[in-house]
Amino acid sequence: MIRFFRISKFHAFYLVNGDVTMSFPRITDELSNIPLHIEKAPADQKRYVQALKKNQREVFNAEVEFYKKILELQIEHQNKVNKILDVRAAIINGEKDIKDEDCIEEAISNLSIEDQEKIFQGSATNEKGIKGFWLHVLQGFAETSERIFERDEPILEQLKDIKLNLFNNGENDQGFILTFVFGENEFFEEKELVKTYKTSYHPEEGEEFWLYDGNHIVSVESSKVTWKAGKNPLVGRQGKDSSLEEAQSFFEYFMVAININECADEEDKETAFVDFELGQLFRDEVIPRATLIYTGEYVGDDNLDMYEDGEEEESDEDEEN
């Protein structure tokens, strides 16, 4: 499985079959101190060091080209995948008639055909599509599940699709867009809510070449949500002073809009990095593996931790009994 390179605050990497193939860690300030062996080296040897430094710059130039080509490959790949995901959206929303050739018997792995037949038996209805598909997906994925509250559920039941598009319009205008498709709904005016993550594979402005750590976040943008009267899940109950208390909600995700280069507040920067990590999880796991999350078959790193914690609790209960 090819996965997008993950960009964090400190490093970037590219995964093939789950293995890190290349990593460029940030060189810390501590390493900028001049080592004693260089101070004591003869002048002609220091000349070699200067040549090595120029050579190192060429390595970083090659890394910039690496990230550029990776992005081009990712865009080509995602354009192909999006055609397949459009069919998935049509199935979920009941816009495609399902024929026998569209189905496979082994709908859930590790279950016998007999067990699957039992699970998929039941009375038929005339309802098309899968109601609440994306709500169940987001509730089944650890990182998004912890952000969903009861007041969010009826809104997320209306979610029809989450689309991913990559873009590359130049050195500092590239990244990916997440589009949450709701259509007409009773909660807000917009039919779609959009998150835009801009990145750059070029060194940050004013950054020394030897501090270059690959593709980095430039900005996070969120589309405005125009809530209809009484439907905003971010507004809680009325407090003692008659003011409305702010409530926690999944839709806080659409309140983050930060330009890293223009941001002086470290707390805001950290908010952007955390938001970006979630955006990458949507890009790398939630969107491409949504069906497997829905069926309970997908176990990501955080989901695995949640699953193991549950097993430990069951084991403790068994021992007590």
Short mmCIF file of C-alpha atoms in Angstrom, two decimals:
data_model
loop_
_atom_site.label_atom_id
_atom_site.label_comp_id
_atom_site.label_asym_id
_atom_site.label_seq_id
_atom_site.Cartn_x
_atom_site.Cartn_y
_atom_site.Cartn_z
CA MET A 1 0.00 0.00 0.00
CA ILE A 2 1.36 3.40 -0.97
CA ARG A 3 0.65 6.10 1.58
CA PHE A 4 1.20 9.83 1.40
CA PHE A 5 4.29 11.15 3.12
CA ARG A 6 3.24 12.43 6.54
CA ILE A 7 4.26 15.97 7.40
CA SER A 8 4.64 16.87 11.05
CA LYS A 9 6.04 19.84 12.92
CA PHE A 10 9.51 18.34 12.94
CA HIS A 11 9.92 16.05 9.96
CA ALA A 12 8.47 14.58 6.79
CA PHE A 13 8.59 11.09 5.43
CA TYR A 14 7.31 8.89 2.65
CA LEU A 15 5.93 5.42 3.27
CA VAL A 16 5.91 2.41 0.96
CA ASN A 17 4.32 -0.74 2.41
CA GLY A 18 4.50 0.85 5.84
CA ASP A 19 8.28 1.34 5.80
CA VAL A 20 10.03 4.68 6.00
CA THR A 21 12.06 4.95 2.82
CA MET A 22 13.53 8.37 3.42
CA SER A 23 13.62 10.72 6.38
CA PHE A 24 15.04 14.20 6.81
CA PRO A 25 15.12 15.17 10.50
CA ARG A 26 15.58 18.77 11.51
CA ILE A 27 19.12 19.57 12.66
CA THR A 28 18.89 20.95 16.17
CA ASP A 29 20.44 24.20 17.33
CA GLU A 30 22.78 22.23 19.61
CA LEU A 31 24.53 20.81 16.54
CA SER A 32 25.30 24.31 15.27
CA ASN A 33 28.08 24.62 17.86
CA ILE A 34 31.45 24.29 16.19
CA PRO A 35 33.04 20.94 17.14
CA LEU A 36 36.51 20.98 18.67
CA HIS A 37 37.94 18.78 15.92
CA ILE A 38 37.10 21.47 13.35
CA GLU A 39 38.62 24.23 15.46
CA LYS A 40 41.86 22.26 15.76
CA ALA A 41 41.97 21.17 12.12
CA PRO A 42 44.66 22.70 9.86
CA ALA A 43 43.59 25.40 7.42
CA ASP A 44 43.87 23.19 4.34
CA GLN A 45 41.55 20.59 5.94
CA LYS A 46 38.98 23.29 6.72
CA ARG A 47 38.96 24.00 3.00
CA TYR A 48 37.64 20.47 2.46
CA VAL A 49 34.89 21.17 4.98
CA GLN A 50 33.80 24.18 2.94
CA ALA A 51 33.62 21.96 -0.14
CA LEU A 52 31.56 19.42 1.80
CA LYS A 53 29.13 22.16 2.82
CA LYS A 54 28.56 23.07 -0.82
CA ASN A 55 28.08 19.38 -1.55
CA GLN A 56 25.49 19.22 1.26
CA ARG A 57 23.59 22.09 -0.31
CA GLU A 58 23.34 20.02 -3.51
CA VAL A 59 21.88 17.17 -1.46
CA PHE A 60 19.16 19.49 -0.16
CA ASN A 61 18.46 20.71 -3.70
CA ALA A 62 17.96 17.08 -4.70
CA GLU A 63 15.55 16.63 -1.77
CA VAL A 64 13.48 19.59 -2.97
CA GLU A 65 13.20 17.88 -6.37
CA PHE A 66 12.27 14.64 -4.59
CA TYR A 67 9.32 16.25 -2.83
CA LYS A 68 8.25 17.95 -6.04
CA LYS A 69 8.17 14.65 -7.96
CA ILE A 70 6.42 12.86 -5.09
CA LEU A 71 3.68 15.50 -5.13
CA GLU A 72 3.27 15.12 -8.90
CA LEU A 73 2.97 11.35 -8.49
CA GLN A 74 0.46 11.72 -5.67
CA ILE A 75 -1.73 14.03 -7.74
CA GLU A 76 -1.70 11.57 -10.65
CA HIS A 77 -2.56 8.70 -8.29
CA GLN A 78 -5.34 10.59 -6.49
CA ASN A 79 -7.00 11.62 -9.75
CA LYS A 80 -7.33 7.91 -10.63
CA VAL A 81 -8.57 6.97 -7.16
CA ASN A 82 -11.16 9.77 -7.12
CA LYS A 83 -12.97 8.18 -10.08
CA ILE A 84 -13.32 4.99 -8.01
CA LEU A 85 -14.42 6.95 -4.95
CA ASP A 86 -17.10 8.71 -7.00
CA VAL A 87 -18.63 5.27 -7.58
CA ARG A 88 -18.38 4.59 -3.83
CA ALA A 89 -20.28 7.82 -3.13
CA ALA A 90 -22.99 6.79 -5.61
CA ILE A 91 -23.38 3.44 -3.81
CA ILE A 92 -23.52 5.06 -0.35
CA ASN A 93 -26.12 7.61 -1.44
CA GLY A 94 -28.29 5.11 -3.34
CA GLU A 95 -27.58 6.65 -6.72
CA LYS A 96 -26.35 3.38 -8.24
CA ASP A 97 -28.39 0.24 -8.82
CA ILE A 98 -26.51 -2.68 -7.28
CA LYS A 99 -26.19 -5.77 -9.47
CA ASP A 100 -24.77 -9.19 -8.57
CA GLU A 101 -21.53 -8.44 -10.41
CA ASP A 102 -21.06 -5.35 -8.23
CA CYS A 103 -20.85 -7.44 -5.05
CA ILE A 104 -18.45 -9.89 -3.45
CA GLU A 105 -19.52 -12.67 -1.09
CA GLU A 106 -16.77 -12.02 1.46
CA ALA A 107 -18.06 -8.64 2.56
CA ILE A 108 -16.36 -8.94 5.95
CA SER A 109 -12.97 -10.63 6.31
CA ASN A 110 -12.33 -13.45 8.78
CA LEU A 111 -15.97 -14.53 8.75
CA SER A 112 -17.18 -17.72 7.13
CA ILE A 113 -19.62 -17.48 4.24
CA GLU A 114 -22.26 -19.06 6.50
CA ASP A 115 -21.78 -16.40 9.19
CA GLN A 116 -21.87 -13.63 6.62
CA GLU A 117 -25.12 -14.99 5.18
CA LYS A 118 -26.65 -14.82 8.66
CA ILE A 119 -25.45 -11.24 9.17
CA PHE A 120 -26.73 -10.05 5.80
CA GLN A 121 -30.15 -11.68 6.19
CA GLY A 122 -33.14 -9.61 7.19
CA SER A 123 -36.25 -7.92 5.88
CA ALA A 124 -35.80 -5.65 2.88
CA THR A 125 -36.85 -2.01 2.71
CA ASN A 126 -37.26 0.39 -0.16
CA GLU A 127 -34.65 2.73 1.30
CA LYS A 128 -31.72 3.34 -1.02
CA GLY A 129 -28.11 3.75 0.03
CA ILE A 130 -26.60 3.49 3.51
CA LYS A 131 -28.03 5.93 6.00
CA GLY A 132 -25.47 7.53 8.31
CA PHE A 133 -22.51 5.86 6.59
CA TRP A 134 -20.03 8.65 7.27
CA LEU A 135 -21.24 9.18 10.83
CA HIS A 136 -20.46 5.52 11.56
CA VAL A 137 -17.08 5.85 9.82
CA LEU A 138 -16.09 8.88 11.89
CA GLN A 139 -17.31 7.20 15.07
CA GLY A 140 -15.32 4.08 14.19
CA PHE A 141 -12.02 5.91 13.75
CA ALA A 142 -10.26 6.78 17.01
CA GLU A 143 -8.99 10.28 16.15
CA THR A 144 -12.36 11.49 14.86
CA SER A 145 -14.54 9.55 17.29
CA GLU A 146 -13.18 11.46 20.28
CA ARG A 147 -14.24 14.74 18.64
CA ILE A 148 -17.87 13.74 18.07
CA PHE A 149 -20.51 14.61 20.66
CA GLU A 150 -24.18 13.66 20.84
CA ARG A 151 -25.25 17.04 19.46
CA ASP A 152 -23.08 16.42 16.36
CA GLU A 153 -24.66 13.10 15.42
CA PRO A 154 -27.84 14.30 13.66
CA ILE A 155 -25.72 16.74 11.64
CA LEU A 156 -23.11 14.18 10.62
CA GLU A 157 -25.91 11.78 9.64
CA GLN A 158 -26.47 14.19 6.74
CA LEU A 159 -22.87 13.87 5.51
CA LYS A 160 -22.96 12.37 2.01
CA ASP A 161 -19.26 12.24 1.14
CA ILE A 162 -15.77 13.45 2.02
CA LYS A 163 -13.75 14.27 -1.08
CA LEU A 164 -9.99 14.68 -1.40
CA ASN A 165 -8.27 16.79 -4.04
CA LEU A 166 -4.55 17.55 -4.30
CA PHE A 167 -3.24 20.67 -6.00
CA ASN A 168 0.08 22.12 -7.13
CA ASN A 169 -0.09 25.68 -8.45
CA GLY A 170 3.49 26.66 -7.73
CA GLU A 171 6.22 26.65 -5.11
CA ASN A 172 4.13 27.95 -2.21
CA ASP A 173 0.67 27.09 -3.48
CA GLN A 174 0.25 23.35 -3.16
CA GLY A 175 -1.42 20.96 -0.76
CA PHE A 176 -4.79 19.25 -0.45
CA ILE A 177 -8.47 20.08 -0.05
CA LEU A 178 -11.03 18.14 1.99
CA THR A 179 -14.64 18.72 0.94
CA PHE A 180 -17.39 17.57 3.30
CA VAL A 181 -20.51 17.18 1.15
CA PHE A 182 -23.84 17.62 2.95
CA GLY A 183 -26.22 18.93 0.30
CA GLU A 184 -29.39 20.73 1.40
CA ASN A 185 -29.80 20.32 5.16
CA GLU A 186 -31.67 21.77 8.13
CA PHE A 187 -28.55 22.77 10.08
CA PHE A 188 -26.57 25.28 7.98
CA GLU A 189 -26.84 27.18 4.71
CA GLU A 190 -23.81 25.72 2.95
CA LYS A 191 -24.06 22.48 0.96
CA GLU A 192 -20.34 21.80 1.40
CA LEU A 193 -17.78 22.57 4.11
CA VAL A 194 -14.17 22.85 2.95
CA LYS A 195 -10.75 22.54 4.60
CA THR A 196 -7.72 23.68 2.61
CA TYR A 197 -4.18 22.76 3.66
CA LYS A 198 -1.41 24.60 1.83
CA THR A 199 2.11 23.20 1.97
CA SER A 200 5.48 23.88 0.34
CA TYR A 201 8.42 21.66 -0.53
CA HIS A 202 10.74 24.70 -0.72
CA PRO A 203 12.73 25.95 2.28
CA GLU A 204 10.86 28.44 4.42
CA GLU A 205 11.69 32.11 3.81
CA GLY A 206 14.92 33.05 5.58
CA GLU A 207 15.61 29.43 6.52
CA GLU A 208 19.19 28.21 6.26
CA PHE A 209 19.53 25.31 3.85
CA TRP A 210 20.93 23.00 6.53
CA LEU A 211 17.73 23.47 8.55
CA TYR A 212 15.57 22.25 5.64
CA ASP A 213 13.33 19.38 6.72
CA GLY A 214 11.24 18.83 3.63
CA ASN A 215 7.61 19.53 2.87
CA HIS A 216 6.07 21.81 5.48
CA ILE A 217 2.71 23.38 6.26
CA VAL A 218 2.07 26.96 5.09
CA SER A 219 -1.53 27.58 6.09
CA VAL A 220 -4.82 26.03 7.19
CA GLU A 221 -8.07 27.46 5.84
CA SER A 222 -11.65 26.59 6.79
CA SER A 223 -14.86 27.58 5.06
CA LYS A 224 -17.38 29.56 7.07
CA VAL A 225 -20.38 27.71 8.50
CA THR A 226 -23.61 29.72 8.47
CA TRP A 227 -25.72 28.01 11.12
CA LYS A 228 -29.49 28.17 10.95
CA ALA A 229 -31.39 29.44 14.00
CA GLY A 230 -31.01 27.14 16.99
CA LYS A 231 -28.89 24.58 15.11
CA ASN A 232 -25.34 25.58 16.10
CA PRO A 233 -23.80 22.71 18.15
CA LEU A 234 -21.05 25.06 19.32
CA VAL A 235 -23.54 27.02 21.40
CA GLY A 236 -24.31 25.31 24.69
CA ARG A 237 -26.88 25.87 27.40
CA GLN A 238 -27.56 29.27 28.90
CA GLY A 239 -25.27 30.03 31.85
CA LYS A 240 -26.17 31.60 35.20
CA ASP A 241 -25.36 35.07 33.85
CA SER A 242 -27.81 34.51 30.94
CA SER A 243 -24.92 34.21 28.46
CA LEU A 244 -24.60 31.21 26.17
CA GLU A 245 -21.76 28.86 27.05
CA GLU A 246 -19.50 27.55 24.31
CA ALA A 247 -19.92 23.80 23.74
CA GLN A 248 -17.50 21.21 22.40
CA SER A 249 -18.28 19.92 18.94
CA PHE A 250 -16.79 18.14 15.93
CA PHE A 251 -17.47 21.37 14.04
CA GLU A 252 -14.72 23.18 15.92
CA TYR A 253 -12.65 21.63 13.13
CA PHE A 254 -14.05 24.30 10.80
CA MET A 255 -13.00 27.19 13.05
CA VAL A 256 -9.24 26.84 12.46
CA ALA A 257 -7.77 29.28 9.92
CA ILE A 258 -4.08 30.08 10.40
CA ASN A 259 -1.24 31.24 8.16
CA ILE A 260 1.95 29.86 9.72
CA ASN A 261 4.28 32.50 8.24
CA GLU A 262 2.10 35.37 9.50
CA CYS A 263 1.42 33.82 12.90
CA ALA A 264 3.50 35.00 15.86
CA ASP A 265 1.53 33.19 18.56
CA GLU A 266 3.09 29.80 19.38
CA GLU A 267 -0.20 28.45 20.71
CA ASP A 268 -1.90 29.26 17.40
CA LYS A 269 0.92 27.55 15.52
CA GLU A 270 0.50 24.44 17.66
CA THR A 271 -3.24 24.53 16.94
CA ALA A 272 -2.44 24.60 13.22
CA PHE A 273 -0.05 21.65 13.50
CA VAL A 274 -2.61 19.57 15.44
CA ASP A 275 -5.30 20.47 12.90
CA PHE A 276 -2.93 19.53 10.08
CA GLU A 277 -2.28 16.12 11.65
CA LEU A 278 -6.03 15.49 11.64
CA GLY A 279 -6.25 16.65 8.03
CA GLN A 280 -3.57 14.14 7.07
CA LEU A 281 -5.49 11.36 8.84
CA PHE A 282 -8.54 12.21 6.74
CA ARG A 283 -6.35 12.18 3.64
CA ASP A 284 -4.32 9.04 4.36
CA GLU A 285 -6.74 6.81 6.27
CA VAL A 286 -10.35 7.93 6.70
CA ILE A 287 -11.10 8.68 3.04
CA PRO A 288 -9.30 5.77 1.31
CA ARG A 289 -10.25 3.20 4.01
CA ALA A 290 -13.79 4.39 4.84
CA THR A 291 -15.48 1.12 3.84
CA LEU A 292 -13.16 -0.94 6.05
CA ILE A 293 -13.68 1.44 8.98
CA TYR A 294 -17.44 1.10 8.50
CA THR A 295 -17.25 -2.73 8.56
CA GLY A 296 -14.93 -2.66 11.59
CA GLU A 297 -12.06 -4.30 9.69
CA TYR A 298 -9.64 -1.38 9.54
CA VAL A 299 -7.26 -1.03 12.44
CA GLY A 300 -5.04 2.05 12.23
CA ASP A 301 -2.38 2.86 14.83
CA ASP A 302 -4.74 4.75 17.13
CA ASN A 303 -7.60 2.31 16.53
CA LEU A 304 -5.25 -0.53 17.44
CA ASP A 305 -4.45 1.16 20.75
CA MET A 306 -8.18 1.58 21.43
CA TYR A 307 -8.80 -2.09 20.52
CA GLU A 308 -5.96 -3.32 22.75
CA ASP A 309 -7.21 -1.19 25.67
CA GLY A 310 -10.62 -2.80 25.28
CA GLU A 311 -9.08 -6.28 25.27
CA GLU A 312 -7.13 -5.50 28.45
CA GLU A 313 -10.31 -4.33 30.20
CA GLU A 314 -12.11 -7.54 29.19
CA SER A 315 -9.15 -9.61 30.41
CA ASP A 316 -9.19 -7.82 33.78
CA GLU A 317 -12.92 -8.48 34.13
CA ASP A 318 -12.42 -12.18 33.32
CA GLU A 319 -9.71 -12.47 35.98
CA GLU A 320 -11.96 -10.83 38.57
CA ASN A 321 -14.73 -13.29 37.76
#
